[in-house]
Short mmCIF file of C-alpha atoms in Angstrom, two decimals:
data_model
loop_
_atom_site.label_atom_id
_atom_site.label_comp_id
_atom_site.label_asym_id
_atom_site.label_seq_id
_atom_site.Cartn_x
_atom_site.Cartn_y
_atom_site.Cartn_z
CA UNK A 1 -56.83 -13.38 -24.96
CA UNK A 2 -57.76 -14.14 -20.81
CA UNK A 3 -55.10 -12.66 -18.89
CA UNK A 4 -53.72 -14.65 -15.49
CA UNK A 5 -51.74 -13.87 -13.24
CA UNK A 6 -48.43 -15.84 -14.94
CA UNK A 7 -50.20 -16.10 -18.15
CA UNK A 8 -52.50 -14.72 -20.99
CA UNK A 9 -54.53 -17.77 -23.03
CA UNK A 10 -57.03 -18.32 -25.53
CA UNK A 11 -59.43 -21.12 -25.90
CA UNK A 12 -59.78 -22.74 -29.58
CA UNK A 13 -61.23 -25.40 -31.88
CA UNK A 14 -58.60 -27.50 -32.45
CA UNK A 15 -57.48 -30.58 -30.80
CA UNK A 16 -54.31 -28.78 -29.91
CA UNK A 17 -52.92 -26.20 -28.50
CA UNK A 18 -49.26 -24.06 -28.99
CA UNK A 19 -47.31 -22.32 -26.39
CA UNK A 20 -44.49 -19.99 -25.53
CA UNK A 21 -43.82 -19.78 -22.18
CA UNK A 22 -40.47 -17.91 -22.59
CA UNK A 23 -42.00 -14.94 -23.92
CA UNK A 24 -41.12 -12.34 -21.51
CA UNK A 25 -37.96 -10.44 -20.52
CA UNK A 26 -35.38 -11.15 -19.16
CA UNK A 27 -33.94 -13.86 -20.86
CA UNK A 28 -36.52 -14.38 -23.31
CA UNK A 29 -37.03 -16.42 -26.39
CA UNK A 30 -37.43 -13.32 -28.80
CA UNK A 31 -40.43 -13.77 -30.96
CA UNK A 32 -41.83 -16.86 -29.89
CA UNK A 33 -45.35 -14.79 -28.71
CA UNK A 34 -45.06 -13.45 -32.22
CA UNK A 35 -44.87 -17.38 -33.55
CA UNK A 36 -47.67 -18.03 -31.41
CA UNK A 37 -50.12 -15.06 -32.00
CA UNK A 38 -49.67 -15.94 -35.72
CA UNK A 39 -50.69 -20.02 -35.42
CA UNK A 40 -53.65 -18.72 -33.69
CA UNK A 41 -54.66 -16.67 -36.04
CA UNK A 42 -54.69 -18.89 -38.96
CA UNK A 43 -55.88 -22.13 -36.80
CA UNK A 44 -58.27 -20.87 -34.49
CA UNK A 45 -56.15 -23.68 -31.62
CA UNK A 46 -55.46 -22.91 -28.37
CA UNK A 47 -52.74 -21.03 -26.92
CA UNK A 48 -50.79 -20.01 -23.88
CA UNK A 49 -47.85 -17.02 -23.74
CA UNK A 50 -45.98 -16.59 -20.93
CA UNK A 51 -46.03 -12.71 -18.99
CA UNK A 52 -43.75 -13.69 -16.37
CA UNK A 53 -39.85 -14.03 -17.00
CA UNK A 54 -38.31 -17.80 -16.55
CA UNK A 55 -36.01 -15.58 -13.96
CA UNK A 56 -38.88 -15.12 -11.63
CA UNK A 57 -40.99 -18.65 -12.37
CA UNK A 58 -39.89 -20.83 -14.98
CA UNK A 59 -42.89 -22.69 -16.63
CA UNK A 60 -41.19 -25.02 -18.17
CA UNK A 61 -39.83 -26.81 -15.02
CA UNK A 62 -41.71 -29.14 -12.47
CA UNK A 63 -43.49 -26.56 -9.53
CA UNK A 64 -41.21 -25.72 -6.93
CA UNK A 65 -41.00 -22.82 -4.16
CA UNK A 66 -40.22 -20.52 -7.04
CA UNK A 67 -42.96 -21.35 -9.54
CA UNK A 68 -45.32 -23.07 -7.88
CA UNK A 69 -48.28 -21.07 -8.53
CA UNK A 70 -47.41 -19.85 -12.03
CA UNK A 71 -47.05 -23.90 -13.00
CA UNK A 72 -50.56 -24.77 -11.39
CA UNK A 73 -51.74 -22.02 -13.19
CA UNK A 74 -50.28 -23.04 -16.29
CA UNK A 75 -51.27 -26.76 -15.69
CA UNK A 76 -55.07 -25.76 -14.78
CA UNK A 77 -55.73 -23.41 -18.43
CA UNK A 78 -54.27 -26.79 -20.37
CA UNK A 79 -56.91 -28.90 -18.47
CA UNK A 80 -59.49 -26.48 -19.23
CA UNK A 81 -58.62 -26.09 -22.69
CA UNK A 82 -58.82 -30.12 -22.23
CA UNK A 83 -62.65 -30.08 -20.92
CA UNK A 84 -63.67 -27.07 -23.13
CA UNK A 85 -62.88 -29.77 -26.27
CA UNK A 86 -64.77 -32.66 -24.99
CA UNK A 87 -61.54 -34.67 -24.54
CA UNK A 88 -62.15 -35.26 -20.85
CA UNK A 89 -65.15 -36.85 -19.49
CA UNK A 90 -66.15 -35.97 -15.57
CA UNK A 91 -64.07 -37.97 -13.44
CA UNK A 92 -61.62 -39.15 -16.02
CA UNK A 93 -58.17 -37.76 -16.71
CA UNK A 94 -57.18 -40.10 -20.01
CA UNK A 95 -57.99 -38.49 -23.14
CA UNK A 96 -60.85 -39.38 -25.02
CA UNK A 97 -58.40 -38.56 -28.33
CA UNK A 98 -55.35 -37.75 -29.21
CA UNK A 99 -54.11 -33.97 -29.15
CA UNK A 100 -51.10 -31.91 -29.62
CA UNK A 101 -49.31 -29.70 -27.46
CA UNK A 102 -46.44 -27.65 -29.18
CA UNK A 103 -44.28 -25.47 -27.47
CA UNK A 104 -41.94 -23.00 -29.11
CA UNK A 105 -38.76 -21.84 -27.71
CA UNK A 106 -36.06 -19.99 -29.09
CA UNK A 107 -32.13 -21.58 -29.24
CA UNK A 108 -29.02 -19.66 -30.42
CA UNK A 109 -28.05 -19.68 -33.85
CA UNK A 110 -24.90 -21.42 -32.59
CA UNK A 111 -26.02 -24.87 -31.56
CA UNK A 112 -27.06 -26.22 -34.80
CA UNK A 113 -26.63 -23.13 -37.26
CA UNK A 114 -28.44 -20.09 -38.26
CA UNK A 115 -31.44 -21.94 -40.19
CA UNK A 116 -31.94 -25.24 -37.37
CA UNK A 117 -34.95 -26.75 -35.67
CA UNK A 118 -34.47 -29.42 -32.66
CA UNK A 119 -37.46 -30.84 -31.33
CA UNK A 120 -37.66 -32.53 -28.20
CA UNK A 121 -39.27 -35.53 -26.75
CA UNK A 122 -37.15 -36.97 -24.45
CA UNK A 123 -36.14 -39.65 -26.61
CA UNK A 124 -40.12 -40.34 -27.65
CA UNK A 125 -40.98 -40.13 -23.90
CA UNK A 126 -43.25 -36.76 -24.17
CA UNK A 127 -45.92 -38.92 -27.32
CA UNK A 128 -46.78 -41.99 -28.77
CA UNK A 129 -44.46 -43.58 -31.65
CA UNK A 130 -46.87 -43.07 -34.12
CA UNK A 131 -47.19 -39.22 -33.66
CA UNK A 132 -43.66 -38.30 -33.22
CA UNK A 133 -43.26 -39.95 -36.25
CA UNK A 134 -45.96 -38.16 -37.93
CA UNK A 135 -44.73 -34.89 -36.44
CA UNK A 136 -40.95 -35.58 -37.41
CA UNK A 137 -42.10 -36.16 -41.16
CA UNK A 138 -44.29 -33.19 -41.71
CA UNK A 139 -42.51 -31.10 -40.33
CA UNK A 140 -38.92 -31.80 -41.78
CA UNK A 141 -41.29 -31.85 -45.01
CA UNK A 142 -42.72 -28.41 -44.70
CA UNK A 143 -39.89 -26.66 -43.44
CA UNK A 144 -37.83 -27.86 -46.69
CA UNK A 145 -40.43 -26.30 -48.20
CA UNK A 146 -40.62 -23.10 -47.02
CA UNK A 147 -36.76 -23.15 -46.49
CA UNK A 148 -35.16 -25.36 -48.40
CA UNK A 149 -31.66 -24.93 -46.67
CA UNK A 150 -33.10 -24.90 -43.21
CA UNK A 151 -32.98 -28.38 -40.90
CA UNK A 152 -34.80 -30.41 -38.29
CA UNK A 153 -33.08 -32.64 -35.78
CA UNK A 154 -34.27 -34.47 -32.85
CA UNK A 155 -33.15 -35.22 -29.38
CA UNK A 156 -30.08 -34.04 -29.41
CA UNK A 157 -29.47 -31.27 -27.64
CA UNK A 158 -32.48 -29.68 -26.29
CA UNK A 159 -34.14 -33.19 -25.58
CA UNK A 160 -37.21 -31.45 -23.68
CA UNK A 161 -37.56 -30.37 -19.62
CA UNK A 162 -38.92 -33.88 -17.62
CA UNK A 163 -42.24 -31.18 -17.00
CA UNK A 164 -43.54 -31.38 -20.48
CA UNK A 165 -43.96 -35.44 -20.16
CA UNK A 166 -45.95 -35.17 -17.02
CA UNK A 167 -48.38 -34.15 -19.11
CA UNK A 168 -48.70 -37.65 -20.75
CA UNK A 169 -47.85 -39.67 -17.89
CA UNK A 170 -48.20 -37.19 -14.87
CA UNK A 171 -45.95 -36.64 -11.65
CA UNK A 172 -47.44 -38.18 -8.53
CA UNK A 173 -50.65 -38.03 -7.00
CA UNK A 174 -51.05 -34.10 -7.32
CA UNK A 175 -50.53 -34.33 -11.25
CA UNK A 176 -51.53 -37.74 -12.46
CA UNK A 177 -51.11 -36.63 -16.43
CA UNK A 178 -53.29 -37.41 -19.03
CA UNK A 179 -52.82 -40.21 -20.56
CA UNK A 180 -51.18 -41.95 -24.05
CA UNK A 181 -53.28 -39.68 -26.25
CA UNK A 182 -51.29 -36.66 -25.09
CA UNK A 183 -48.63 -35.70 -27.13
CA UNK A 184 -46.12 -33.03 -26.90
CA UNK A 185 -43.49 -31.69 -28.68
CA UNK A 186 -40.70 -29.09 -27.42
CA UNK A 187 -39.88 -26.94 -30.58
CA UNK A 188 -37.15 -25.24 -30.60
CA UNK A 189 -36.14 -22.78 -33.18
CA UNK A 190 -32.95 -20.77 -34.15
CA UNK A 191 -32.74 -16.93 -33.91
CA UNK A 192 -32.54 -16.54 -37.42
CA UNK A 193 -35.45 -18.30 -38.32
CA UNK A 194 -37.40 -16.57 -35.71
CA UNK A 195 -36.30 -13.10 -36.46
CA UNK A 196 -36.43 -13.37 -40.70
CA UNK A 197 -38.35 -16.60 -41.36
CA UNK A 198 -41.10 -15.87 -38.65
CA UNK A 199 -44.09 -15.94 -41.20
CA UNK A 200 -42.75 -18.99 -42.60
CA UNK A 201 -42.33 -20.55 -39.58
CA UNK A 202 -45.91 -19.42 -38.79
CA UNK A 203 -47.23 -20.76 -42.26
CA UNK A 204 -45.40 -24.43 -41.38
CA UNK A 205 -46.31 -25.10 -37.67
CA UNK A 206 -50.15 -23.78 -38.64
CA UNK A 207 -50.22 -26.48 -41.37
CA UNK A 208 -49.19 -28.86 -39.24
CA UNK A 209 -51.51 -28.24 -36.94
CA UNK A 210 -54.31 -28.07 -39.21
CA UNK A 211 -53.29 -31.37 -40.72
CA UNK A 212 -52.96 -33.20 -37.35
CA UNK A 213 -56.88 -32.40 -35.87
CA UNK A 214 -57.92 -33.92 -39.42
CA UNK A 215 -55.73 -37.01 -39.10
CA UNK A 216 -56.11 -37.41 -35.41
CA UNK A 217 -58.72 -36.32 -33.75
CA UNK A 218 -61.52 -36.31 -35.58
CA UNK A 219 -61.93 -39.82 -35.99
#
């Protein structure tokens, strides 16, 4: 992995690319670099882990006097990881195809029970209709799998910061997004499952990453 000065990253293959940008105490999501590390390694996508705490500069927020240079930081890796794929032509900001952005955070086991998922789009604002539905499928699908008493819910209580969709449809002139192909998801995932079911977890988000660069974007 590159290391910045907010964040360390690694380029990949895949039309997608996962994130934790929580990773570092205090007040981290425990074992969401661990989550990511693993998807890397058995995708070969991108991927982004926070180094600084959200105390100091929060990444997942819009850039203000506090994280403004950590965010642009942030923001400039994704858009490289954008041109590195061939997805953005020069001069052009909408993506040539669509790609995947996942995110993983860490909630307490107390919001929606021990073995819980919630996802958030901001009600379907952060991708298109056809891939959240795709997304919302496979992955209550694999995670039954893997843990058949675990659940997925959407939107409901961690419905996703505003910062993630500014990705898709930007936020003014300084950050004019990239476009309807850009899709992102804010995963996030109880302590249980991250602390016992991490290689499952792993095994589940890899798959569906896999999956979605041969249904998507290779076409």
């Amino acid at each position: 992995m590159k290391n910045g000065n907010f964040i360390k990253y690694a380029f990949g293959t895949h039309y997608c690319h996962v994130d934790a940008v929580h990773a570092t105490s205090p007040k981290a999501d425990r074992f969401t670099d661990e989550i990511v590390a693993g998807i890397l390694e058995k995708t070969g996508c991108a991927g982004i882990i926070g180094t600084v705490s959200r105390t100091i500069a929060d990444l997942n927020r819009p850039p203000g006097k506090d994280n403004d240079e950590a965010v642009w930081e942030y923001r400039d890796v994704i858009c490289q990881f954008l041109y590195s794929l061939g997805l953005l032509g020069l001069g052009s900001r909408n993506l040539a195809k669509p790609y995947l952005h996942i995110g993983i955070h860490g909630m307490r086991d107390l919001i929606h029970g021990p073995l819980s998922i919630e996802v958030g789009t901001i009600y379907g604002k952060t991708c298109s209709a056809k891939v959240r539905k795709w997304f919302g499928e496979t992955l209550k699908a694999k995670v039954h799998e893997a843990i058949p008493e675990a659940k997925v819910v959407f939107d409901k209580h961690w419905v996703g910061n505003i910062s993630l969709a500014a990705h898709r449809w930007g936020e003014g002139r300084h950050y004019p997004g990239y476009g309807k192909n850009y899709n992102a998801f804010q995963v996030e995932i109880a302590r249980t499952l991250r602390e016992h079911h991490r290689q499952e977890m792993i095994g589940v988000l890899a798959e569906i990453v896999t999956e979605f660069n041969g249904m998507f974007s290779r076409r």
